[in-house]
Coordinates of C-alpha atoms in Angstrom, one line a residue:
Chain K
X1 CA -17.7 -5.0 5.6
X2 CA -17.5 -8.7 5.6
X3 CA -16.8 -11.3 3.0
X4 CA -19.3 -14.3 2.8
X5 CA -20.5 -16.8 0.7
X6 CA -24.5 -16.4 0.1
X7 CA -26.8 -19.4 -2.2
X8 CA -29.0 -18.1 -4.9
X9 CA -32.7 -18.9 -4.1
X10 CA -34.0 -17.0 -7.1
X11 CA -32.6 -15.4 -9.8
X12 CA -35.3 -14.2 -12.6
X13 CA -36.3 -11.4 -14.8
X14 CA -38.5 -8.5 -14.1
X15 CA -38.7 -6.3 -16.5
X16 CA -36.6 -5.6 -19.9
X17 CA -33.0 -6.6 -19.2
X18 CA -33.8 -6.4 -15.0
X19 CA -33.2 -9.3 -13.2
X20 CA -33.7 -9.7 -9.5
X21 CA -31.7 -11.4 -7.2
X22 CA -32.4 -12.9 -3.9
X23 CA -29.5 -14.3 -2.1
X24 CA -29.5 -16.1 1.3
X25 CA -26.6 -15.6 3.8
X26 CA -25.2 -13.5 7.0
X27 CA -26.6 -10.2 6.7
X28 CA -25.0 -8.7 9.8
X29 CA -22.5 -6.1 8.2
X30 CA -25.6 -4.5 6.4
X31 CA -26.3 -1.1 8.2
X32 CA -28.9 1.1 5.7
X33 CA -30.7 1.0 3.3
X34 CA -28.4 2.0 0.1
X35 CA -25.3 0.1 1.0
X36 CA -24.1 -2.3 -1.9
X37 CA -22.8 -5.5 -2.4
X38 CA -19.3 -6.6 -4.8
X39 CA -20.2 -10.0 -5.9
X40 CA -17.4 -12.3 -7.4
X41 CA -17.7 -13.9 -10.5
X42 CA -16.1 -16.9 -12.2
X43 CA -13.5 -15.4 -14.9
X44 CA -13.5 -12.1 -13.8
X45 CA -10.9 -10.0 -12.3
X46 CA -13.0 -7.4 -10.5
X47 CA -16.1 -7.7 -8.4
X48 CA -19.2 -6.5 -9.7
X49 CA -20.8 -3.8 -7.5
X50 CA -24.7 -3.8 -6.8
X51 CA -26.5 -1.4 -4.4
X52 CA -29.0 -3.5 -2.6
X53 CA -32.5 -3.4 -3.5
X54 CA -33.7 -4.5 0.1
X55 CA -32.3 -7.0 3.2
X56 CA -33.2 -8.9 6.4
X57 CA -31.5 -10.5 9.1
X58 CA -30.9 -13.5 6.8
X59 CA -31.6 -12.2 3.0
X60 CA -30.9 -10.0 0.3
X61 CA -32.1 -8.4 -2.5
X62 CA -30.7 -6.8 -5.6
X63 CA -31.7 -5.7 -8.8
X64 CA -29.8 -5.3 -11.3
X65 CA -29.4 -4.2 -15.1
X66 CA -27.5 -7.0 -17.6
X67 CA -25.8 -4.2 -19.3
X68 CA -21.8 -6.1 -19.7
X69 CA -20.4 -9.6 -19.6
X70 CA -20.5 -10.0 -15.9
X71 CA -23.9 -8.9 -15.5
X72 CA -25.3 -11.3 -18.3
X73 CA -23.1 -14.1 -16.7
X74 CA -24.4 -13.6 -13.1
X75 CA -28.1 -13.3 -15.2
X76 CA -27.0 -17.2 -16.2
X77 CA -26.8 -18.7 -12.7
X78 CA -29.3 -20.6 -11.0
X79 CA -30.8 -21.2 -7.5
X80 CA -28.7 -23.2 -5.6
X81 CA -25.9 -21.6 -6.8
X82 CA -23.2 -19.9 -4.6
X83 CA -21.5 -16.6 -4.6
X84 CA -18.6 -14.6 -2.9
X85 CA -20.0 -10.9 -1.8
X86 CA -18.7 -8.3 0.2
X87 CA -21.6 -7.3 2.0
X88 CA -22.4 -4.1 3.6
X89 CA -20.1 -1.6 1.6
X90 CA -21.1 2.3 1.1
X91 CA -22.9 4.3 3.6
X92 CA -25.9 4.3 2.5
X93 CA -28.9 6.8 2.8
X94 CA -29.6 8.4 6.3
X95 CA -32.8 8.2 6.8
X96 CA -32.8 10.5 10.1
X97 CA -33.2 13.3 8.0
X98 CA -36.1 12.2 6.0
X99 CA -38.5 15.0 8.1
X100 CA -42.7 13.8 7.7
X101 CA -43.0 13.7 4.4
X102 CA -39.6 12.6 1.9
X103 CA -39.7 12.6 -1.7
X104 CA -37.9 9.4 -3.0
X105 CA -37.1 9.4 -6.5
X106 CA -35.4 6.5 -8.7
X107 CA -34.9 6.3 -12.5
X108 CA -34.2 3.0 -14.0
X109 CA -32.1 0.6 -12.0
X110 CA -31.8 2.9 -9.7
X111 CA -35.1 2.6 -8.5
X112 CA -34.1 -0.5 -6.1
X113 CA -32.1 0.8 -3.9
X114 CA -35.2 3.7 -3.0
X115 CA -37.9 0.7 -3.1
X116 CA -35.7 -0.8 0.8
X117 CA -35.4 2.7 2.1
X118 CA -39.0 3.3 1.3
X119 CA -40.3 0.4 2.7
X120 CA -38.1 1.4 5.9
X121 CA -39.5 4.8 5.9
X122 CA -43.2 4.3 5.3
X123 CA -43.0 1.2 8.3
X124 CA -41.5 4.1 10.4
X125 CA -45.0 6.3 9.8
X126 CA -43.4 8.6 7.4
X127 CA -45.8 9.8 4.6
X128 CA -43.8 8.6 1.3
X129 CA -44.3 10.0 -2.2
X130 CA -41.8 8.0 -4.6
X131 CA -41.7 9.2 -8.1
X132 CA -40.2 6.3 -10.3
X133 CA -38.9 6.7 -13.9
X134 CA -38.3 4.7 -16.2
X135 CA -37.8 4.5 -20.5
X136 CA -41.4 2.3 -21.1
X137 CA -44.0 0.3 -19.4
X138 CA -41.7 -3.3 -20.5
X139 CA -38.5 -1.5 -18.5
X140 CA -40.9 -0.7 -15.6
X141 CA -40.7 -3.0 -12.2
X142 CA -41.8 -2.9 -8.3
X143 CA -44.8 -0.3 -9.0
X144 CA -46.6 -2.8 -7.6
X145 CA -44.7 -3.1 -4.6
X146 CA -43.6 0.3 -4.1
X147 CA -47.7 0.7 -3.6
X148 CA -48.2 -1.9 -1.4
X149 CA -46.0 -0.5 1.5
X150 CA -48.4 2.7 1.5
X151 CA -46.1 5.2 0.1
X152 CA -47.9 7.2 -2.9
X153 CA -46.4 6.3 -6.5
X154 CA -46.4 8.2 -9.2
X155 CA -44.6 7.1 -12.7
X156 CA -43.5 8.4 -15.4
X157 CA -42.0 7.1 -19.0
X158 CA -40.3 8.8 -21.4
X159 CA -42.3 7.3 -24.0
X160 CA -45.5 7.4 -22.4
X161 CA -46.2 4.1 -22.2
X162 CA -46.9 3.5 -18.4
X163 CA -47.9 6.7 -16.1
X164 CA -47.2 10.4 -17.5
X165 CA -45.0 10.8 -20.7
X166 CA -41.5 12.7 -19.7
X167 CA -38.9 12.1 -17.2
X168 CA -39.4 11.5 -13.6
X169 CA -39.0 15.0 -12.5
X170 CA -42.3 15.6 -14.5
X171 CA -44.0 13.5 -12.6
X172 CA -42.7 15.5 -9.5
X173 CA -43.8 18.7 -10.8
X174 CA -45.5 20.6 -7.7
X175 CA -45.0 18.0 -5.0
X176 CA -44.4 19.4 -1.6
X177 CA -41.4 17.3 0.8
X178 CA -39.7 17.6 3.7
X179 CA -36.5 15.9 2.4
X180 CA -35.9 13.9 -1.0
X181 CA -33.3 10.7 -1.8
X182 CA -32.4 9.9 -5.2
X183 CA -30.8 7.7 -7.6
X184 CA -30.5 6.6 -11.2
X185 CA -28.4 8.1 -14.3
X186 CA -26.6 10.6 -13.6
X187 CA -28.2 12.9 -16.3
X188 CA -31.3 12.1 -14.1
X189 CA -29.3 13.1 -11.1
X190 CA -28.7 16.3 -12.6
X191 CA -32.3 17.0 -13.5
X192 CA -33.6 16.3 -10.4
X193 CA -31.2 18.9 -8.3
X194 CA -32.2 21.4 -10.7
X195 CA -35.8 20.6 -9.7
X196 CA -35.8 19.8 -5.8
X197 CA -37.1 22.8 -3.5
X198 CA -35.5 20.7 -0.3
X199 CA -32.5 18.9 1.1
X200 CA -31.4 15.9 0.3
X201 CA -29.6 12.9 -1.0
X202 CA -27.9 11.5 -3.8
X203 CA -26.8 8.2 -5.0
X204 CA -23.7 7.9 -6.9
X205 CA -22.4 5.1 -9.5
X206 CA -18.4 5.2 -10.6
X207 CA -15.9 2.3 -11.8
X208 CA -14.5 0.7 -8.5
X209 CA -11.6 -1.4 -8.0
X210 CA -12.1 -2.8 -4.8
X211 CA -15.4 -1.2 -3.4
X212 CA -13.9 -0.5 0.6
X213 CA -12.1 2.1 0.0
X214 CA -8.7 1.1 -0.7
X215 CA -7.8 1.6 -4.2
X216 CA -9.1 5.0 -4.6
X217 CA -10.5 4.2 -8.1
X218 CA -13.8 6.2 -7.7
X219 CA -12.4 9.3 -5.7
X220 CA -14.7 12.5 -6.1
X221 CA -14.0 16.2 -5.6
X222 CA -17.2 17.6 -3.6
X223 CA -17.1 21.0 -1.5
X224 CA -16.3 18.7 1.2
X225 CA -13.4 17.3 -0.1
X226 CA -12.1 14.4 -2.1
X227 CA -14.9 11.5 -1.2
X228 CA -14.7 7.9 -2.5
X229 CA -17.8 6.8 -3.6
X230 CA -17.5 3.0 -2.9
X231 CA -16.9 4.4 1.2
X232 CA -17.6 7.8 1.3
X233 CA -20.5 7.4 -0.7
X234 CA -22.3 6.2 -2.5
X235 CA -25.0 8.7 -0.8
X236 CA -23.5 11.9 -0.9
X237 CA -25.4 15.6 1.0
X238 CA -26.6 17.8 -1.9
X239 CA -24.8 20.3 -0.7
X240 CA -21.7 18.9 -0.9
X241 CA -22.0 17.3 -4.3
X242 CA -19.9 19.1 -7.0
X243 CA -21.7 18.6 -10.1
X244 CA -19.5 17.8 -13.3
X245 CA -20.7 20.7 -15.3
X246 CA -20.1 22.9 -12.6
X247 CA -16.5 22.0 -11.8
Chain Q
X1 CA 8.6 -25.8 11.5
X2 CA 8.9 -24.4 8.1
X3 CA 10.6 -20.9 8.4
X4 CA 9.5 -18.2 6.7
X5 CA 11.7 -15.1 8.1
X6 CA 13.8 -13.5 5.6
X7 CA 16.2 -10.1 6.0
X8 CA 15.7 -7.5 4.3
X9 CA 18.3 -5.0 3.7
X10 CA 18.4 -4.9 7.7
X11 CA 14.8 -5.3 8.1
X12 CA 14.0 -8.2 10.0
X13 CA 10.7 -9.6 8.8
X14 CA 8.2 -12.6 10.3
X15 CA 8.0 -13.2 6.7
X16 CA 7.9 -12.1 3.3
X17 CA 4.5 -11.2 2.0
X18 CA 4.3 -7.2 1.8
X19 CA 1.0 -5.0 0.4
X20 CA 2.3 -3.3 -2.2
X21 CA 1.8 0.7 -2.5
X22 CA -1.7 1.9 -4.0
X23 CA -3.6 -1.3 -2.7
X24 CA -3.9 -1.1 0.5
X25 CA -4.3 2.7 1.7
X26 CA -2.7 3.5 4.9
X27 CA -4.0 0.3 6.1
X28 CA -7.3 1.6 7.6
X29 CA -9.6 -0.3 5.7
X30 CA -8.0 -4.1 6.1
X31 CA -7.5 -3.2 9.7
X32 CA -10.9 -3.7 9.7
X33 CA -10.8 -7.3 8.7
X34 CA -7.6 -8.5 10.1
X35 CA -4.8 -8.5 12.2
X36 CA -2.4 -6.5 10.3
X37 CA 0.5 -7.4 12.8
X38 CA 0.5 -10.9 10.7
X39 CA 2.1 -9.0 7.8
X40 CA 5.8 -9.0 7.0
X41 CA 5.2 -5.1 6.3
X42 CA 3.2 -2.7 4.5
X43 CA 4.3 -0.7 1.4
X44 CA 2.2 2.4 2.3
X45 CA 0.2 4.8 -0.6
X46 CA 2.3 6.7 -2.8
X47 CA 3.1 9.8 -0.9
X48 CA 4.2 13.1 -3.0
X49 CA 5.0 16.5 -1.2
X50 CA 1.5 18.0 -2.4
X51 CA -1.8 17.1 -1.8
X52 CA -2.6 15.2 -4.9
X53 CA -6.5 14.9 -6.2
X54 CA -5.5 12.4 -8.7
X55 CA -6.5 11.7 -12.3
X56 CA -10.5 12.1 -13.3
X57 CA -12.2 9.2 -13.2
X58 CA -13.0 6.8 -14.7
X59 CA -9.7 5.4 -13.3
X60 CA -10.3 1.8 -13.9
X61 CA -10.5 -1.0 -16.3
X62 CA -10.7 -4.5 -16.0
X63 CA -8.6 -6.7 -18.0
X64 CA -8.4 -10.5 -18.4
X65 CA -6.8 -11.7 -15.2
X66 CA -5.9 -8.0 -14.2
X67 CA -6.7 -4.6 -14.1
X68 CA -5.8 -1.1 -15.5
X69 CA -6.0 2.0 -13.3
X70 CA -5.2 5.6 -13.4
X71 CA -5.5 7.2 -9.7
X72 CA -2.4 9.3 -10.4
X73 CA -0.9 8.9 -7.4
X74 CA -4.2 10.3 -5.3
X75 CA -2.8 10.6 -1.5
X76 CA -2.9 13.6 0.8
X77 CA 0.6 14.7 0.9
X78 CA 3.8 14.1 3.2
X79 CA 3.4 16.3 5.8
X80 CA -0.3 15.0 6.3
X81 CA 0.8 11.2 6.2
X82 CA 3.6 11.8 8.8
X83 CA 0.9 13.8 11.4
X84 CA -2.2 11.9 10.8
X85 CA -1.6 8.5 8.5
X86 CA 1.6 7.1 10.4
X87 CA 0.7 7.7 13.8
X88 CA -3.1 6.3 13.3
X89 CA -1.4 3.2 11.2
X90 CA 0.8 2.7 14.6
X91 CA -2.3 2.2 16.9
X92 CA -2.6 -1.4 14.7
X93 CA 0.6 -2.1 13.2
X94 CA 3.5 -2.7 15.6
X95 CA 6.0 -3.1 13.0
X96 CA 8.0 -0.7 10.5
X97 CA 6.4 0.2 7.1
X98 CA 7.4 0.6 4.0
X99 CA 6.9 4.5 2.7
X100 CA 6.3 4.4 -1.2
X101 CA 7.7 8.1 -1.9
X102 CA 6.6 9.9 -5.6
X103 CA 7.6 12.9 -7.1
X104 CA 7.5 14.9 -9.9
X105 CA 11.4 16.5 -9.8
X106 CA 14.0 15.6 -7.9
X107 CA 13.8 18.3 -5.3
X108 CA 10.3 16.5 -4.9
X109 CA 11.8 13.4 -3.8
X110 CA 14.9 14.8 -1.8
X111 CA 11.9 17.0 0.0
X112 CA 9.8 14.1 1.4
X113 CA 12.8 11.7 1.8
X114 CA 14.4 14.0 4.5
X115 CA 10.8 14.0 6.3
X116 CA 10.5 10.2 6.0
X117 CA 13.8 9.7 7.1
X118 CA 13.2 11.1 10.7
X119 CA 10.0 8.8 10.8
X120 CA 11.4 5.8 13.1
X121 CA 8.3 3.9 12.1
X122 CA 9.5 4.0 8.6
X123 CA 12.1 1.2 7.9
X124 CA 12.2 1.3 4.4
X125 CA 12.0 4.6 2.0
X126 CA 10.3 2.8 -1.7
X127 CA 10.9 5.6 -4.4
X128 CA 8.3 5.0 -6.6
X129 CA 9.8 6.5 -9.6
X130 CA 8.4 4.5 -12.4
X131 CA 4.5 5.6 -12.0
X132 CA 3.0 5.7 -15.8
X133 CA -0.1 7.8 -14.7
X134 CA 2.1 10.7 -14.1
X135 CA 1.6 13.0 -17.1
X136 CA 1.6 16.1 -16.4
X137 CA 5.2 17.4 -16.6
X138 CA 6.0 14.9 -14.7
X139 CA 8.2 12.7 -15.9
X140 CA 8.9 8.8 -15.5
X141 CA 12.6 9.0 -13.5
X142 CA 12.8 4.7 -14.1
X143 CA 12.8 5.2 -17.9
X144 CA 16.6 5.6 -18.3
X145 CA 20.0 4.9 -16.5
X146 CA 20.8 8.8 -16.1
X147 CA 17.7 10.0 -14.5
X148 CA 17.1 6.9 -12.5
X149 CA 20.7 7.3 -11.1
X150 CA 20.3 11.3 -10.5
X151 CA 17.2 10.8 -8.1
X152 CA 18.3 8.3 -6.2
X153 CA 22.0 9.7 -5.8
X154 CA 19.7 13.0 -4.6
X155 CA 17.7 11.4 -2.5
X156 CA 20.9 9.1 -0.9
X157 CA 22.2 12.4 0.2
X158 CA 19.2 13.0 2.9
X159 CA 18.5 9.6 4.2
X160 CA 20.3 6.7 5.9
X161 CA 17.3 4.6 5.6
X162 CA 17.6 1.7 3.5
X163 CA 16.8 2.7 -0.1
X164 CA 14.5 0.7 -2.4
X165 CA 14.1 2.0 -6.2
X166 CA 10.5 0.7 -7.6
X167 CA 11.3 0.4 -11.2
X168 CA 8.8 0.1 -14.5
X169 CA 8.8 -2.6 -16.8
X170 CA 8.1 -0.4 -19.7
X171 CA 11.9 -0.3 -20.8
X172 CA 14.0 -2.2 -22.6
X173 CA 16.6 -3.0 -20.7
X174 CA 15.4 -3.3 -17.0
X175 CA 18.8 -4.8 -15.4
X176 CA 20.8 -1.7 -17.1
X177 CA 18.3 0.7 -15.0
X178 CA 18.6 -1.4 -11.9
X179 CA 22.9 -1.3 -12.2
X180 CA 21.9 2.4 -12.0
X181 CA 20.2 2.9 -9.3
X182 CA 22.7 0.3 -7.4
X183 CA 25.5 2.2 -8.6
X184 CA 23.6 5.4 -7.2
X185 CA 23.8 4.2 -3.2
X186 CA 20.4 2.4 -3.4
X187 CA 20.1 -0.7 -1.1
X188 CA 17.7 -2.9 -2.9
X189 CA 15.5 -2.6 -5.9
X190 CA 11.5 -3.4 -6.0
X191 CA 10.4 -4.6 -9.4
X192 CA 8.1 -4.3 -11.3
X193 CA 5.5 -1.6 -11.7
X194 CA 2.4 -1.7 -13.1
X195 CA 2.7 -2.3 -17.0
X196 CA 1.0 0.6 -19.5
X197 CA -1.8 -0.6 -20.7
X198 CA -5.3 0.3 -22.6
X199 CA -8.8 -0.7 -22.7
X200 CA -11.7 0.8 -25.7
X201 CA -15.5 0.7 -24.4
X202 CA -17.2 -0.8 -27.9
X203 CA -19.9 1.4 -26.9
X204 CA -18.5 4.8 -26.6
X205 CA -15.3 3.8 -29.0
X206 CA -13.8 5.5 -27.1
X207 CA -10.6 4.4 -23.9
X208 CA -12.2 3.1 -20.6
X209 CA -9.9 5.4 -18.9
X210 CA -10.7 9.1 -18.9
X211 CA -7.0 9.5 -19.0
X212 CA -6.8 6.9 -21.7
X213 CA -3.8 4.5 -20.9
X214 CA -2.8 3.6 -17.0
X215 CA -0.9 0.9 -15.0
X216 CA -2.3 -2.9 -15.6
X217 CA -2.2 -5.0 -12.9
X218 CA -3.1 -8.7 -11.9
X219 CA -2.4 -12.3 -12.1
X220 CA -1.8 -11.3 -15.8
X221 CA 1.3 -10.0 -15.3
X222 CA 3.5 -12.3 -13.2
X223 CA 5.9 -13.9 -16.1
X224 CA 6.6 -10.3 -16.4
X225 CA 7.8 -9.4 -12.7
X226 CA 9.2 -12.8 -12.6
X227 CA 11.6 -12.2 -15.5
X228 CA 12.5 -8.6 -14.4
X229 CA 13.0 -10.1 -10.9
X230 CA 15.7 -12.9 -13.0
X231 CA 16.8 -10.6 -14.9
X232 CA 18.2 -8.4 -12.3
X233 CA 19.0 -10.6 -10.0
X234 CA 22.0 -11.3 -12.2
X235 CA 22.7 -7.9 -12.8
X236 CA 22.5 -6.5 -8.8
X237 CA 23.7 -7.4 -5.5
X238 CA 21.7 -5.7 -3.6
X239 CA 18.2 -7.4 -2.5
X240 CA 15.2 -7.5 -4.6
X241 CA 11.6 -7.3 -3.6
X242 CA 9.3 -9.2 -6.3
X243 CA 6.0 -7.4 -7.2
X244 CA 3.5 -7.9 -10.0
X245 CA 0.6 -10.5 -10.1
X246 CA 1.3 -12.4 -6.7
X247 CA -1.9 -14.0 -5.5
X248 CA -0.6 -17.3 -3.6
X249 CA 1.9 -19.0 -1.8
X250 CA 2.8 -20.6 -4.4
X251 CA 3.2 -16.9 -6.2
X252 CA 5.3 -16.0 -3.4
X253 CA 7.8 -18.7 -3.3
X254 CA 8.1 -18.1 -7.3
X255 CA 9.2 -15.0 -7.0
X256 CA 11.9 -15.8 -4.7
X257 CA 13.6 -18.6 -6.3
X258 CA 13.9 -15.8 -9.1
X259 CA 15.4 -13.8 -7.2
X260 CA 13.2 -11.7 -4.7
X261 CA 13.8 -11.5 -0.9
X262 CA 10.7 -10.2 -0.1
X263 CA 7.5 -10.0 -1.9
X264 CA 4.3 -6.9 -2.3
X265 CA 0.8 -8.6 -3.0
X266 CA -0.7 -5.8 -4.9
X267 CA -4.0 -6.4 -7.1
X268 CA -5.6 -8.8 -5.3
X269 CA -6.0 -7.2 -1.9
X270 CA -8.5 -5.1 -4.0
X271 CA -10.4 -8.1 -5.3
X272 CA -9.9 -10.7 -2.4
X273 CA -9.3 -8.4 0.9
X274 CA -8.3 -11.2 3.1
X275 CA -5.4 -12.8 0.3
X276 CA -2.6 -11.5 2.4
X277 CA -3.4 -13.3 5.6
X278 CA -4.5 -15.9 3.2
X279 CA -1.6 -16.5 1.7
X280 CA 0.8 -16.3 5.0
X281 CA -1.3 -19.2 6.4
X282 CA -0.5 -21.1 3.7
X283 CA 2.9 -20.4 3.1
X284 CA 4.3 -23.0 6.1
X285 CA 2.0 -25.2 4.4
X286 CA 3.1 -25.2 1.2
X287 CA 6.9 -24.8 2.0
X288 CA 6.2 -28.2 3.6
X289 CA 4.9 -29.8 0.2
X290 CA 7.8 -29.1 -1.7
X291 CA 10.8 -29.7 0.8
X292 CA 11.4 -25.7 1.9
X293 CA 12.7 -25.4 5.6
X294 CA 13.9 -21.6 5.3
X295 CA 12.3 -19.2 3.0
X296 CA 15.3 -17.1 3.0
X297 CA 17.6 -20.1 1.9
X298 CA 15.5 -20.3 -1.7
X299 CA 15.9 -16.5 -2.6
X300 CA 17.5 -16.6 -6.3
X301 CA 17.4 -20.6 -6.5
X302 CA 16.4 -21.1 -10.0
X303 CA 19.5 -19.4 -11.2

């Protein structure tokens, strides 16, 4: 982890409510795909955690959802702009275990952490299916993209508007994999471990206070222990994760 | 050369800025960012004589300039801190630490006080006996003279260590509590605690927290700690160490001229990971700017 100041060189809307972010600074303490970022804001006590969407040696990416006060205000600032980040935080997926042919799946804003780690995967010669869900076409983003880095995309909304009608574990219905990664909602998160044939990984979302590891605000029991997902996590084995109806 | 040693009940510290207990682990993490040898000492995670899981989550809330959480006193136990925490902790941090002990009965206490006290890294045992996420059956020791008095008069028994008593401010009468503990064989008193607090999602109408109210922290509350810090000041001899919403030099040097002799930066190594090393660099500085040659000659000042 490292603390650095990154300018805002876009900041614009997407899709309904998603905004992207493209931030320009030292990217060196970024490691994988699926690490986040706790930005700073003006006013506000806490950071705001945001699992990158993608990053080079010089840029990143997020995407995020204005769902609170912080997230609407960091929605109001500009390019040109500055802001304070811990960069590099969580452990992001591992995508050694991917195997030929890995199953991505993201619902909602989780979708952008999956669309860097698919981007890595398919320029690695892996054959990518990503199944993306989302609530309608207007709350839909990065189909587009998700195509153009050769991986095959299939969509689904829950109202039918875009893609297949259902959830995004209809639109995996009969797929074969080698390995799967996944994260979005955690009733999503649920759905999909109920449906998955393979091993894989999760993302988690909690409440953090600090986001390194420190505070122990987002501590987890899983069959491997008590993890933190801010440094354990977020990416957690499926076979470790202890589901919360199950506990 | 502005200096900014102070003594603390026979600790001998470079200066007085201290991460308080539940902010800053075992130190692992911020080792990663800095040289934690800067650091006066370091008030280590609240250790109980169990493995402890903690409180569900969610275990935080944000507040206006603060924050409320609920860990519940989360830490691996005493017999794991003393084999695995302390001796990793040593390999980065020369000096003596602080050990924040919890419990949930007195035999608790007296139990992982004896083990601290063979610890030579340990210079100072912290009896955290004011935690307010501690519900079940457990009971808050710092809410009244009597019990505060009984644990530490318990826990005096199996340690020479210097004894600090962390005390809540969710009491009426904070100085009477403090007398207490003083008159119980304690050698200093650490004040405050988090405050109890509360925050409602409009959303879900229902608390943040899963376990509904927990400790609020922050910039918020540092009138608070200052006033306890005043307050029992007058009403001790014994030294005091200031905690509650310190987040700059100038924080620091408030605190002692009401009364403090050293100082825990809690909340805001969790929002601002560097603020302790921070705030030491710019302590000499800022001693200069209003005339302070010795830290340790401005403890209790504004009295």
């Amino acid at each position: 982890m490292t603390q650095e100041i990154f300018e805002i060189t876009e900041n614009c809307l997407i899709a309904r409510g998603i905004y992207r972010l493209h931030l320009l600074g030292n990217t060196t303490s970024m490691g994988a795909q699926g690490q986040f970022v706790n930005i700073r804001l003006e006013g506000k006590f806490l950071r705001r955690p945001i699992s990158v969407c993608c990053y080079d040696n010089e840029s990143i990416t997020l995407i995020y959802k204005t769902v609170g006060a912080g997230t609407c205000q960091l929605a109001s600032m500009h390019a040109g702009e500055k802001l304070d980040l811990l960069v590099g935080l969580g452990n992001g997926f591992d995508t050694a275990k991917s195997g030929p042919s890995p199953l991505l799946i993201g619902g909602g804003v989780g979708a952008a952490p999956i669309y860097g780690l698919c981007r890595d995967l398919t320029a690695q010669g892996k054959n990518v299916t990503v199944a993306l869900g989302f609530n309608s076409a207007d709350e839909a983003y990065y189909v587009d993209e998700f195509t153009a880095t050769g991986a095959q995309v299939l969509l689904a909304t829950a109202d039918g508007s875009a893609g297949i009608r259902g959830f995004v574990t209809d639109a995996m219905t009969g797929l074969e994999y080698s390995y799967f990664y996944a994260c979005g909602p955690m009733p999503m998160l649920e759905a999909v471990n109920a449906a998955v044939s393979t091993d894989g990984q999760f993302s988690f979302e909690e409440r953090m206070g600090c986001g390194f590891g420190a505070c122990m605000g987002c501590s987890c029991k899983t069959l491997t222990g008590s993890k933190r997902i801010c440094k354990d996590g977020p990416v957690l084995e499926k076979g470790e994760i202890l589901w919360p109806t199950h506990e | 050369m502005a200096d900014t040693r102070v003594s603390l009940a026979g600790l001998e510290l470079d200066n007085p800025v201290i991460p308080a207990s539940g902010t800053f682990g075992f130190g692992h993490e911020f080792a990663e960012l800095y040289d934690l040898n800067i650091l006066g000492s370091i008030a280590l995670k609240g250790t109980t004589r169990e493995p402890r899981f903690g409180n569900p989550t969610p275990r935080i809330a944000e507040c206006t300039a603060g924050m409320i959480n609920s860990v519940g006193l989360q830490n691996p136990g005493i017999e794991h801190v003393i084999a695995h925490e302390l001796p990793t902790l040593a390999r980065v941090f020369r000096k003596k630490v602080i050990a924040n002990i919890g419990g949930f009965s007195v035999d608790e206490f007296t139990y992982c006080c004896a083990l601290a006290d063979k610890q030579g890294q340990i210079g100072i045992i912290e009896l955290n006996i004011s935690c307010p996420n501690l519900h079940c059956g457990g009971m808050n020791f710092a809410a009244a003279p009597d019990s505060a008095y009984k644990v530490v008069a318990a826990v005096r028994k199996v340690t020479a260590k210097p004894l600090f008593a962390k005390l809540s401010p969710n009491v009426t009468d904070i100085a009477e509590i403090a007398r207490a503990c003083e008159d119980a064989g304690a050698d200093g008193i650490c004040l405050i605690n988090t405050l109890l607090g509360m925050r409602i999602d409009l959303r879900s109408q229902k608390p943040v927290i899963s376990n509904k109210m927990g400790g609020f922290s922050g910039p918020a509350i540092l009138p608070v700690a200052l006033r306890a810090v005043y307050q029992v000041y007058e009403a001790v001899s014994v030294p005091l160490i200031g905690v509650g919403g310190v987040s700059s030099a100038q924080d620091v040097i408030e605190m002692m001229l009401a009364g403090a002799t050293a100082v825990e930066v809690g909340a805001a190594n969790l929002t601002q990971p560097y603020i302790c090393r921070d705030i030491i660099e710019a302590l000499p500085h800022v001693m200069d700017s209003y005339g302070i040659g010795s830290l340790s000659e401005i403890i209790g000042k504004a009295h």
